[in-house]
């Protein structure tokens, strides 16, 4: 029996991934596909329903993304959201008009057909999120209006017989208070999905798949200590034990004690853990280099060199495991609304390495699912809930030349910063936070003596996508404790600055 699946057809909307995640929260597997997908692919019996996403276009634009009317002949339940609603209305003979002003933000929707299967368990008026300029002024023949808002006479409509549903609003967005219930009604009620997609079953299936694919052969994994590669290590080790070789390059630019912590976690797993202690090599290569891009390049190249030297000793590995996750694949152009992010991971692969095959067990998972799998596999909280950490490590958190002394200062300051945010109970609210070292030295006074020491920079940001970010307002008393502790406990620091800049114009990291 094939896994039930909901296919999210991407028409360029910014919430395409979010829709798929919301469906998965109903324990139903879901995938984002481009609107150019062949209808044959949708015909498969595992596809229990189809969702059309929103998108920035108008259906009357010649170049706007469309899909063949034939899709309705598949007789699968369809839910159109925003542009998706307009498109299905247009294809089925309704009419879309352009309004003079856009409707954007939260609004109250009034359900006028309470017996609608989409609105079961939803209140008669509920807050939803709207974001549109065009609206549907005439719904297709045979359809019934099911809700409206003050500014939009066609909030939602449906043809129960044909199982086609449409909402002008976005049920997937958090501001749509009962939106998750509506999606659940569609996925479980209307499409009849069983709701049996669970991380536990995912793990069992993957273990079987990895064993079959690698068939007793050895597998190599570059372990960075980040969530994704750590979860791959735990999962692949469950499947093939000592046939897994994990290479961990310690470049000396990790957070305080991190190298040892990673080693201690993975030495408890059934796998071969190989730690390459290359701190001295990295420091010698970085000596006298201050230009950020040059530093990044040196760190990246040295990393590959060390990784390659280690893996040469492991030439019997026929497979390479990687921590690719679903958003990485969507961002690399799987969907049409792809934002191509330059992935500057130092964990890239040396060009001259070749493998018989790739093992990418997390390729279909979202980050929160990866964390859940990690928890179920027994990885500790500090790895599973780890915030993002740049590949070049503290190298991009130290302005100017990187020296062991500066690394020690940043590590100690960062350790205090993390401890105090945790103590204040706000660490889980902040997307990313760290201490960095400005290259500035300034005059201070300690006891009766003049000091001329470094200034530490504190950074804490709130963000969903890391493309834009807002500074997180750390309470004043927490900041005071952090600053007092850093200047008292970290030798070489006499000043602490709080970076309160958004991205843009700043970036999250300092370099
Ligand atoms: P910026 O500084 O560009 O950072 O605003 C955005 C996010 O990306 C992370 N980052 C990196 N991650 N390799 C990585 O794997 C890198 O070279 C790198 N540089 C920045 C950064 O920590 C933030 O989360």
Coordinates of C-alpha atoms and ligand atoms in Angstrom, one line a residue:
X1 CA 0.0 0.0 0.0
X2 CA 1.4 3.3 -1.0
X3 CA 1.5 6.3 1.4
X4 CA -1.4 8.7 1.0
X5 CA -0.2 12.0 -0.5
X6 CA -1.5 15.5 -1.0
X7 CA 0.2 17.4 -3.9
X8 CA 0.7 21.1 -3.5
X9 CA 0.8 22.6 -7.0
X10 CA 3.1 25.7 -6.9
X11 CA 1.9 28.8 -8.8
X12 CA 4.6 31.0 -7.3
X13 CA 3.1 31.8 -3.9
X14 CA 5.3 32.6 -1.1
X15 CA 3.5 30.2 1.2
X16 CA 3.9 27.0 -0.9
X17 CA 6.2 25.3 1.7
X18 CA 4.0 26.4 4.5
X19 CA 1.0 24.7 2.9
X20 CA 2.9 21.4 2.7
X21 CA 4.1 21.7 6.3
X22 CA 0.5 22.4 7.5
X23 CA -0.7 19.3 5.6
X24 CA 2.1 17.2 7.3
X25 CA 0.9 18.5 10.6
X26 CA -2.3 16.6 9.8
X27 CA 0.0 13.5 9.6
X28 CA -0.5 13.3 5.9
X29 CA 2.5 13.3 3.6
X30 CA 2.6 16.2 1.2
X31 CA 4.9 17.4 -1.6
X32 CA 5.3 20.7 -3.5
X33 CA 5.4 20.3 -7.3
X34 CA 5.8 22.9 -10.1
X35 CA 2.6 23.8 -12.0
X36 CA 4.2 22.3 -15.1
X37 CA 3.8 18.8 -13.6
X38 CA 2.3 16.2 -15.9
X39 CA -1.2 15.1 -15.2
X40 CA -0.1 11.5 -15.3
X41 CA 2.0 12.1 -12.2
X42 CA -1.2 13.3 -10.4
X43 CA -3.2 10.4 -11.6
X44 CA -1.4 8.0 -9.3
X45 CA -3.7 6.4 -6.7
X46 CA -1.5 7.6 -3.8
X47 CA -2.5 11.2 -4.7
X48 CA -5.6 11.7 -2.6
X49 CA -6.0 15.4 -3.1
X50 CA -4.5 18.5 -4.8
X51 CA -4.0 22.0 -3.5
X52 CA -3.4 25.0 -5.8
X53 CA -1.2 27.6 -4.1
X54 CA -1.5 31.4 -4.3
X55 CA 0.8 33.4 -6.5
X56 CA 1.5 37.0 -7.5
X57 CA 0.0 36.9 -11.0
X58 CA -3.4 37.7 -12.5
X59 CA -5.1 34.9 -14.3
X60 CA -5.6 37.2 -17.3
X61 CA -1.9 37.7 -17.8
X62 CA -0.8 35.7 -20.8
X63 CA 2.3 34.6 -19.0
X64 CA 0.7 33.7 -15.7
X65 CA 1.2 30.1 -14.6
X66 CA -1.8 27.9 -15.5
X67 CA -2.7 24.3 -15.6
X68 CA -4.7 22.2 -18.0
X69 CA -8.5 22.0 -17.5
X70 CA -8.0 18.3 -17.8
X71 CA -7.0 18.3 -14.2
X72 CA -10.6 18.3 -13.2
X73 CA -11.2 15.1 -15.1
X74 CA -8.9 13.3 -12.7
X75 CA -11.8 13.6 -10.2
X76 CA -9.5 14.2 -7.3
X77 CA -10.5 16.6 -4.6
X78 CA -9.0 20.1 -5.2
X79 CA -8.5 23.1 -2.9
X80 CA -7.6 26.4 -4.6
X81 CA -6.1 29.1 -2.3
X82 CA -6.0 32.8 -3.3
X83 CA -4.5 32.8 -6.9
X84 CA -5.3 29.1 -6.9
X85 CA -9.0 29.9 -6.2
X86 CA -9.0 32.5 -8.9
X87 CA -7.4 30.1 -11.4
X88 CA -9.8 27.3 -10.8
X89 CA -12.7 29.8 -11.0
X90 CA -11.3 31.1 -14.3
X91 CA -10.8 27.6 -15.7
X92 CA -14.3 26.6 -14.7
X93 CA -16.1 29.6 -16.2
X94 CA -16.2 32.0 -13.3
X95 CA -15.0 35.6 -13.6
X96 CA -12.1 37.4 -11.9
X97 CA -11.8 41.2 -11.6
X98 CA -9.1 43.5 -10.5
X99 CA -10.0 45.7 -7.4
X100 CA -8.8 49.2 -7.2
X101 CA -7.2 48.5 -3.8
X102 CA -5.5 45.4 -2.4
X103 CA -6.9 43.7 0.6
X104 CA -4.0 42.7 2.9
X105 CA -4.0 41.4 6.4
X106 CA -6.3 39.9 9.0
X107 CA -10.0 40.1 8.3
X108 CA -13.1 38.4 9.7
X109 CA -14.8 35.9 7.5
X110 CA -18.5 35.0 7.9
X111 CA -19.4 31.3 7.1
X112 CA -22.7 31.3 5.3
X113 CA -22.8 27.6 4.6
X114 CA -22.2 25.9 7.9
X115 CA -22.8 22.5 6.5
X116 CA -19.8 22.9 4.2
X117 CA -17.3 20.0 4.8
X118 CA -14.5 22.6 4.8
X119 CA -15.9 24.5 7.7
X120 CA -16.9 21.6 10.1
X121 CA -15.8 22.6 13.6
X122 CA -15.1 26.2 12.5
X123 CA -16.9 29.1 14.2
X124 CA -19.5 31.0 12.2
X125 CA -17.2 34.0 12.1
X126 CA -13.5 33.6 12.2
X127 CA -10.3 35.6 11.6
X128 CA -8.5 34.8 8.3
X129 CA -5.5 36.3 6.4
X130 CA -6.1 37.9 3.0
X131 CA -3.5 39.1 0.5
X132 CA -5.0 39.9 -2.9
X133 CA -5.8 42.5 -5.5
X134 CA -7.8 40.5 -7.9
X135 CA -11.0 38.9 -6.7
X136 CA -13.6 36.5 -8.0
X137 CA -16.8 38.5 -8.8
X138 CA -18.7 35.5 -10.4
X139 CA -18.2 32.0 -9.1
X140 CA -18.4 29.1 -11.6
X141 CA -21.8 27.6 -12.4
X142 CA -22.7 24.7 -10.1
X143 CA -20.7 26.2 -7.2
X144 CA -22.1 27.5 -3.9
X145 CA -20.8 30.5 -2.0
X146 CA -19.7 29.4 1.5
X147 CA -18.2 32.5 3.2
X148 CA -17.6 36.2 2.6
X149 CA -15.8 39.1 4.3
X150 CA -16.7 42.8 4.4
X151 CA -14.5 43.6 1.4
X152 CA -14.7 40.3 -0.5
X153 CA -18.1 38.9 -1.5
X154 CA -16.5 35.6 -2.4
X155 CA -14.5 34.5 0.6
X156 CA -14.8 30.9 -0.3
X157 CA -17.0 28.6 -2.5
X158 CA -17.3 25.0 -3.4
X159 CA -18.9 22.3 -5.5
X160 CA -19.4 19.5 -3.0
X161 CA -20.3 17.0 -5.6
X162 CA -17.1 17.5 -7.6
X163 CA -15.1 17.9 -4.4
X164 CA -13.7 21.2 -5.6
X165 CA -13.1 23.9 -2.9
X166 CA -11.7 27.4 -3.1
X167 CA -10.7 30.1 -0.5
X168 CA -9.7 33.6 -1.4
X169 CA -8.0 33.7 2.0
X170 CA -4.9 31.8 3.1
X171 CA -5.9 29.1 5.6
X172 CA -2.2 28.0 5.9
X173 CA -1.0 31.3 7.4
X174 CA -0.8 31.5 11.2
X175 CA -3.1 34.6 11.3
X176 CA -5.9 32.5 10.0
X177 CA -7.0 31.3 13.4
X178 CA -8.9 28.2 12.4
X179 CA -7.1 27.7 9.1
X180 CA -5.4 24.5 10.3
X181 CA -8.9 23.0 11.1
X182 CA -10.0 23.9 7.5
X183 CA -7.0 22.2 6.0
X184 CA -7.5 19.2 8.3
X185 CA -11.2 19.1 7.1
X186 CA -9.9 19.1 3.5
X187 CA -7.1 16.6 3.9
X188 CA -8.7 14.1 6.3
X189 CA -12.4 14.7 5.7
X190 CA -12.8 15.6 2.0
X191 CA -9.8 13.7 0.6
X192 CA -10.2 10.8 3.1
X193 CA -6.4 10.6 3.9
X194 CA -5.7 8.2 6.8
X195 CA -3.4 10.5 8.7
X196 CA -0.8 7.9 9.3
X197 CA 2.4 9.8 8.3
X198 CA 4.4 9.8 11.4
X199 CA 8.1 10.3 12.2
X200 CA 8.2 6.8 13.8
X201 CA 7.0 5.1 10.6
X202 CA 9.3 7.3 8.6
X203 CA 12.3 6.1 10.6
X204 CA 11.4 2.4 10.2
X205 CA 10.9 2.9 6.4
X206 CA 14.2 4.7 6.0
X207 CA 16.1 2.1 8.0
X208 CA 14.8 -0.5 5.6
X209 CA 15.5 1.7 2.5
X210 CA 19.1 2.5 3.6
X211 CA 19.9 -1.1 4.2
X212 CA 18.5 -2.2 0.9
X213 CA 20.3 0.6 -1.0
X214 CA 23.7 0.2 0.5
X215 CA 23.5 -3.6 0.6
X216 CA 26.3 -4.2 3.1
X217 CA 28.6 -1.6 1.6
X218 CA 30.4 1.2 3.5
X219 CA 29.0 4.8 3.8
X220 CA 30.9 8.0 4.4
X221 CA 29.3 11.1 6.1
X222 CA 30.8 14.5 6.7
X223 CA 29.6 15.4 10.2
X224 CA 29.5 19.0 11.1
X225 CA 27.7 18.9 14.4
X226 CA 24.7 20.7 12.9
X227 CA 21.2 19.3 13.2
X228 CA 20.9 17.8 9.7
X229 CA 24.2 15.9 9.5
X230 CA 23.7 14.7 13.2
X231 CA 20.3 13.3 12.4
X232 CA 21.6 11.6 9.3
X233 CA 24.4 10.0 11.4
X234 CA 22.0 8.7 14.0
X235 CA 19.6 7.4 11.4
X236 CA 22.2 5.7 9.1
X237 CA 23.9 4.3 12.1
X238 CA 20.6 2.6 13.2
X239 CA 20.4 1.1 9.7
X240 CA 24.0 -0.1 9.1
X241 CA 26.0 0.4 12.3
X242 CA 29.7 0.1 11.8
X243 CA 29.4 0.4 8.1
X244 CA 29.0 4.1 8.6
X245 CA 32.1 6.3 8.8
X246 CA 31.6 9.8 10.1
X247 CA 34.3 12.4 9.5
X248 CA 34.2 15.4 11.8
X249 CA 36.7 18.1 10.9
X250 CA 37.5 20.3 13.9
X251 CA 38.7 23.6 12.5
X252 CA 39.0 25.2 15.9
X253 CA 36.3 27.7 15.0
X254 CA 33.5 26.0 16.8
X255 CA 31.7 27.3 19.9
X256 CA 33.2 26.6 23.3
X257 CA 33.6 22.9 24.0
X258 CA 31.6 22.0 20.9
X259 CA 34.1 19.7 19.3
X260 CA 34.3 17.6 22.5
X261 CA 30.5 17.6 22.9
X262 CA 29.9 16.3 19.4
X263 CA 32.5 13.6 19.9
X264 CA 31.0 12.5 23.2
X265 CA 27.5 12.3 21.7
X266 CA 28.6 10.2 18.7
X267 CA 31.0 8.0 20.5
X268 CA 27.9 6.5 22.1
X269 CA 26.4 5.6 18.7
X270 CA 27.2 2.4 16.8
X271 CA 29.4 4.0 14.0
X272 CA 33.0 4.9 13.3
X273 CA 33.7 8.5 14.5
X274 CA 36.8 10.1 13.0
X275 CA 37.8 13.4 14.3
X276 CA 40.4 15.4 12.4
X277 CA 41.9 17.9 14.7
X278 CA 43.1 20.6 12.3
X279 CA 42.9 23.7 14.5
X280 CA 46.6 24.5 14.1
X281 CA 46.5 24.2 10.3
X282 CA 43.5 26.5 10.1
X283 CA 45.1 29.1 12.3
X284 CA 48.3 29.1 10.4
X285 CA 46.5 29.5 7.1
X286 CA 44.4 32.4 8.5
X287 CA 47.4 34.2 9.9
X288 CA 47.5 37.9 8.7
X289 CA 44.3 37.6 6.7
X290 CA 41.7 40.2 7.4
X291 CA 39.5 40.4 4.3
X292 CA 36.2 38.5 4.9
X293 CA 35.8 36.8 1.6
X294 CA 39.5 35.7 1.6
X295 CA 39.0 34.2 5.1
X296 CA 35.9 32.3 3.9
X297 CA 37.8 31.0 0.9
X298 CA 40.7 29.9 3.0
X299 CA 38.5 28.1 5.6
X300 CA 36.5 26.4 2.8
X301 CA 39.5 25.2 0.9
X302 CA 41.4 24.0 4.0
X303 CA 38.2 22.2 5.2
X304 CA 38.1 20.3 1.9
X305 CA 41.8 19.5 2.0
X306 CA 41.5 18.0 5.5
X307 CA 38.3 16.2 4.7
X308 CA 39.8 14.7 1.6
X309 CA 43.0 13.6 3.4
X310 CA 40.8 11.8 6.0
X311 CA 38.6 10.2 3.4
X312 CA 41.5 9.0 1.3
X313 CA 42.0 6.5 4.1
X314 CA 38.4 5.4 3.7
X315 CA 38.4 4.7 0.0
X316 CA 36.3 1.5 0.6
X317 CA 33.3 3.8 1.2
X318 CA 31.1 3.4 -1.8
X319 CA 28.2 5.6 -0.7
X320 CA 28.1 9.2 0.5
X321 CA 25.5 10.3 3.0
X322 CA 24.3 13.9 3.1
X323 CA 22.0 16.0 5.2
X324 CA 20.0 17.5 2.4
X325 CA 16.5 18.4 3.6
X326 CA 13.3 19.3 1.8
X327 CA 13.6 23.1 1.9
X328 CA 17.1 22.8 0.4
X329 CA 15.6 21.0 -2.5
X330 CA 12.7 23.4 -3.0
X331 CA 15.1 26.3 -2.8
X332 CA 17.4 24.8 -5.4
X333 CA 14.6 25.1 -7.9
X334 CA 12.2 22.3 -7.3
X335 CA 9.3 24.8 -7.1
X336 CA 8.8 27.9 -9.2
X337 CA 9.0 30.4 -6.4
X338 CA 12.5 29.3 -5.7
X339 CA 14.7 31.8 -3.9
X340 CA 18.1 30.7 -4.8
X341 CA 20.2 31.1 -1.7
X342 CA 23.9 30.7 -2.0
X343 CA 24.7 27.8 0.2
X344 CA 28.2 28.5 1.4
X345 CA 28.7 25.4 3.5
X346 CA 32.2 24.3 4.1
X347 CA 31.0 20.8 3.9
X348 CA 31.0 20.7 0.1
X349 CA 32.5 17.7 -1.6
X350 CA 36.0 17.6 -3.1
X351 CA 35.6 17.6 -6.9
X352 CA 37.7 14.5 -7.4
X353 CA 35.7 12.3 -5.1
X354 CA 33.3 9.9 -6.7
X355 CA 30.8 7.6 -5.1
X356 CA 28.5 4.8 -6.3
X357 CA 25.5 6.5 -4.8
X358 CA 24.1 9.1 -2.4
X359 CA 22.2 8.4 0.8
X360 CA 19.9 11.4 1.6
X361 CA 17.4 10.0 4.1
X362 CA 16.1 13.5 5.1
X363 CA 15.4 14.7 1.6
X364 CA 11.6 14.9 2.1
X365 CA 11.6 16.3 5.6
X366 CA 11.0 19.8 6.9
X367 CA 13.3 21.1 9.6
X368 CA 10.8 20.6 12.5
X369 CA 10.4 17.0 11.3
X370 CA 14.2 16.5 11.2
X371 CA 14.4 17.7 14.8
X372 CA 11.6 15.3 15.7
X373 CA 13.3 12.4 14.1
X374 CA 16.5 13.3 15.9
X375 CA 14.7 13.3 19.2
X376 CA 13.2 9.9 18.5
X377 CA 16.6 8.6 17.7
X378 CA 17.9 9.7 21.1
X379 CA 20.0 12.7 20.1
X380 CA 20.3 15.2 23.0
X381 CA 18.4 18.5 23.1
X382 CA 21.5 20.7 22.5
X383 CA 22.0 19.1 19.1
X384 CA 18.3 18.7 18.1
X385 CA 17.4 22.3 19.0
X386 CA 20.7 23.7 17.8
X387 CA 20.5 27.1 16.2
X388 CA 22.1 27.6 12.8
X389 CA 25.8 27.9 12.8
X390 CA 27.8 29.1 9.8
X391 CA 30.1 26.6 8.1
X392 CA 33.1 28.9 8.5
X393 CA 32.3 29.1 12.2
X394 CA 33.7 31.8 14.4
X395 CA 35.9 32.8 11.4
X396 CA 33.0 35.1 10.3
X397 CA 32.3 36.3 13.8
X398 CA 35.7 37.8 14.3
X399 CA 36.3 40.9 12.4
X400 CA 39.8 41.1 11.0
X401 CA 42.5 38.5 11.5
X402 CA 41.5 35.3 13.3
X403 CA 43.9 34.3 16.1
X404 CA 43.6 31.7 18.9
X405 CA 43.4 34.5 21.4
X406 CA 40.4 36.1 19.6
X407 CA 38.7 32.8 19.3
X408 CA 39.1 32.2 23.0
X409 CA 37.5 35.6 23.7
X410 CA 34.5 35.0 21.4
X411 CA 34.0 31.5 22.8
X412 CA 34.0 32.6 26.4
X413 CA 31.7 35.6 25.8
X414 CA 29.3 33.6 23.6
X415 CA 29.2 30.9 26.3
X416 CA 28.1 33.5 28.9
X417 CA 25.6 35.0 26.5
X418 CA 24.0 31.6 25.8
X419 CA 23.9 30.7 29.5
X420 CA 22.2 33.9 30.5
X421 CA 19.6 33.8 27.8
X422 CA 18.8 30.2 28.8
X423 CA 18.6 31.2 32.5
X424 CA 16.2 34.1 31.5
X425 CA 14.0 31.5 29.7
X426 CA 14.1 33.4 26.4
X427 CA 16.6 31.3 24.4
X428 CA 13.8 29.4 22.6
X429 CA 12.2 32.6 21.4
X430 CA 15.2 33.9 19.5
X431 CA 16.0 32.5 16.1
X432 CA 19.7 33.1 16.3
X433 CA 22.0 34.7 18.9
X434 CA 25.7 34.8 19.4
X435 CA 28.6 36.9 20.6
X436 CA 31.1 38.2 18.0
X437 CA 34.3 40.2 18.2
X438 CA 34.6 43.6 16.7
X439 CA 38.2 44.4 15.7
X440 CA 37.9 47.5 17.8
X441 CA 40.0 48.1 20.9
X442 CA 39.3 50.9 23.2
X443 CA 40.4 52.5 26.4
X444 CA 38.8 51.4 29.7
X445 CA 39.6 51.4 33.3
X446 CA 39.9 48.3 35.6
X447 CA 40.7 49.0 39.2
X448 CA 43.3 51.7 39.1
X449 CA 44.6 50.7 35.7
X450 CA 44.1 51.8 32.2
X451 CA 43.0 49.0 29.8
X452 CA 43.1 48.9 26.0
X453 CA 41.0 45.9 25.1
X454 CA 38.5 44.4 22.7
X455 CA 34.8 45.2 22.3
X456 CA 32.5 42.2 22.1
X457 CA 29.3 42.5 20.0
X458 CA 26.1 40.8 21.0
X459 CA 23.7 39.8 18.3
X460 CA 20.2 38.3 18.7
X461 CA 17.7 38.2 15.8
X462 CA 14.2 37.1 15.1
X463 CA 13.5 35.6 11.7
X464 CA 11.5 33.0 9.8
X465 CA 13.6 32.6 6.7
X466 CA 17.0 34.2 7.6
X467 CA 16.7 36.3 4.4
X468 CA 15.4 39.2 6.5
X469 CA 15.7 39.5 10.3
X470 CA 14.7 41.9 13.1
X471 CA 16.8 42.4 16.3
X472 CA 15.3 40.6 19.3
X473 CA 14.6 43.0 22.2
X474 CA 16.5 41.3 25.1
X475 CA 15.2 42.8 28.4
X476 CA 17.4 45.4 29.9
X477 CA 18.1 43.5 33.1
X478 CA 19.1 40.4 31.3
X479 CA 21.5 42.5 29.1
X480 CA 22.9 44.1 32.2
X481 CA 23.8 40.7 33.7
X482 CA 25.3 39.5 30.5
X483 CA 27.5 42.6 30.0
X484 CA 28.6 42.6 33.6
X485 CA 29.6 38.9 33.4
X486 CA 31.4 39.3 30.1
X487 CA 33.6 42.2 31.2
X488 CA 34.3 40.6 34.5
X489 CA 35.0 37.1 33.4
X490 CA 36.4 37.3 29.9
X491 CA 40.0 38.4 29.8
X492 CA 40.8 40.9 27.1
X493 CA 37.3 42.5 26.9
X494 CA 36.5 45.9 28.4
X495 CA 33.4 46.9 26.4
X496 CA 30.3 45.1 25.2
X497 CA 28.1 46.5 22.3
X498 CA 24.6 45.3 21.4
X499 CA 24.0 45.2 17.7
X500 CA 20.4 46.3 17.2
X501 CA 20.4 46.4 13.4
X502 CA 17.9 44.7 11.1
X503 CA 18.7 42.6 8.0
X504 CA 18.7 44.4 5.6
X505 CA 20.8 46.6 5.8
X506 CA 23.0 44.5 8.0
X507 CA 23.5 40.8 7.6
X508 CA 23.0 38.4 10.6
X509 CA 26.7 37.4 10.7
X510 CA 29.2 40.2 10.9
X511 CA 31.2 39.0 7.9
Ligands
LIG1 P1 23.8 36.3 6.9 O1 25.0 36.6 7.7 O2 24.0 36.1 5.4 O3 23.4 34.8 7.4 O4 22.6 37.2 7.1 C1 22.1 34.2 7.1 C2 22.1 32.8 7.8 O5 23.1 32.0 7.1 C3 24.1 31.6 8.1 N1 25.4 31.6 7.4 C4 26.0 30.5 6.9 N2 25.7 29.2 7.0 N3 27.6 28.7 5.8 C5 26.5 28.3 6.4 O6 26.2 27.1 6.5 C6 28.0 29.9 5.7 O7 29.1 30.2 5.2 C7 27.2 30.9 6.3 N4 27.2 32.3 6.4 C8 26.1 32.7 7.0 C9 24.0 32.6 9.2 O8 24.5 32.0 10.4 C10 22.5 32.9 9.2 O9 21.8 31.9 9.9

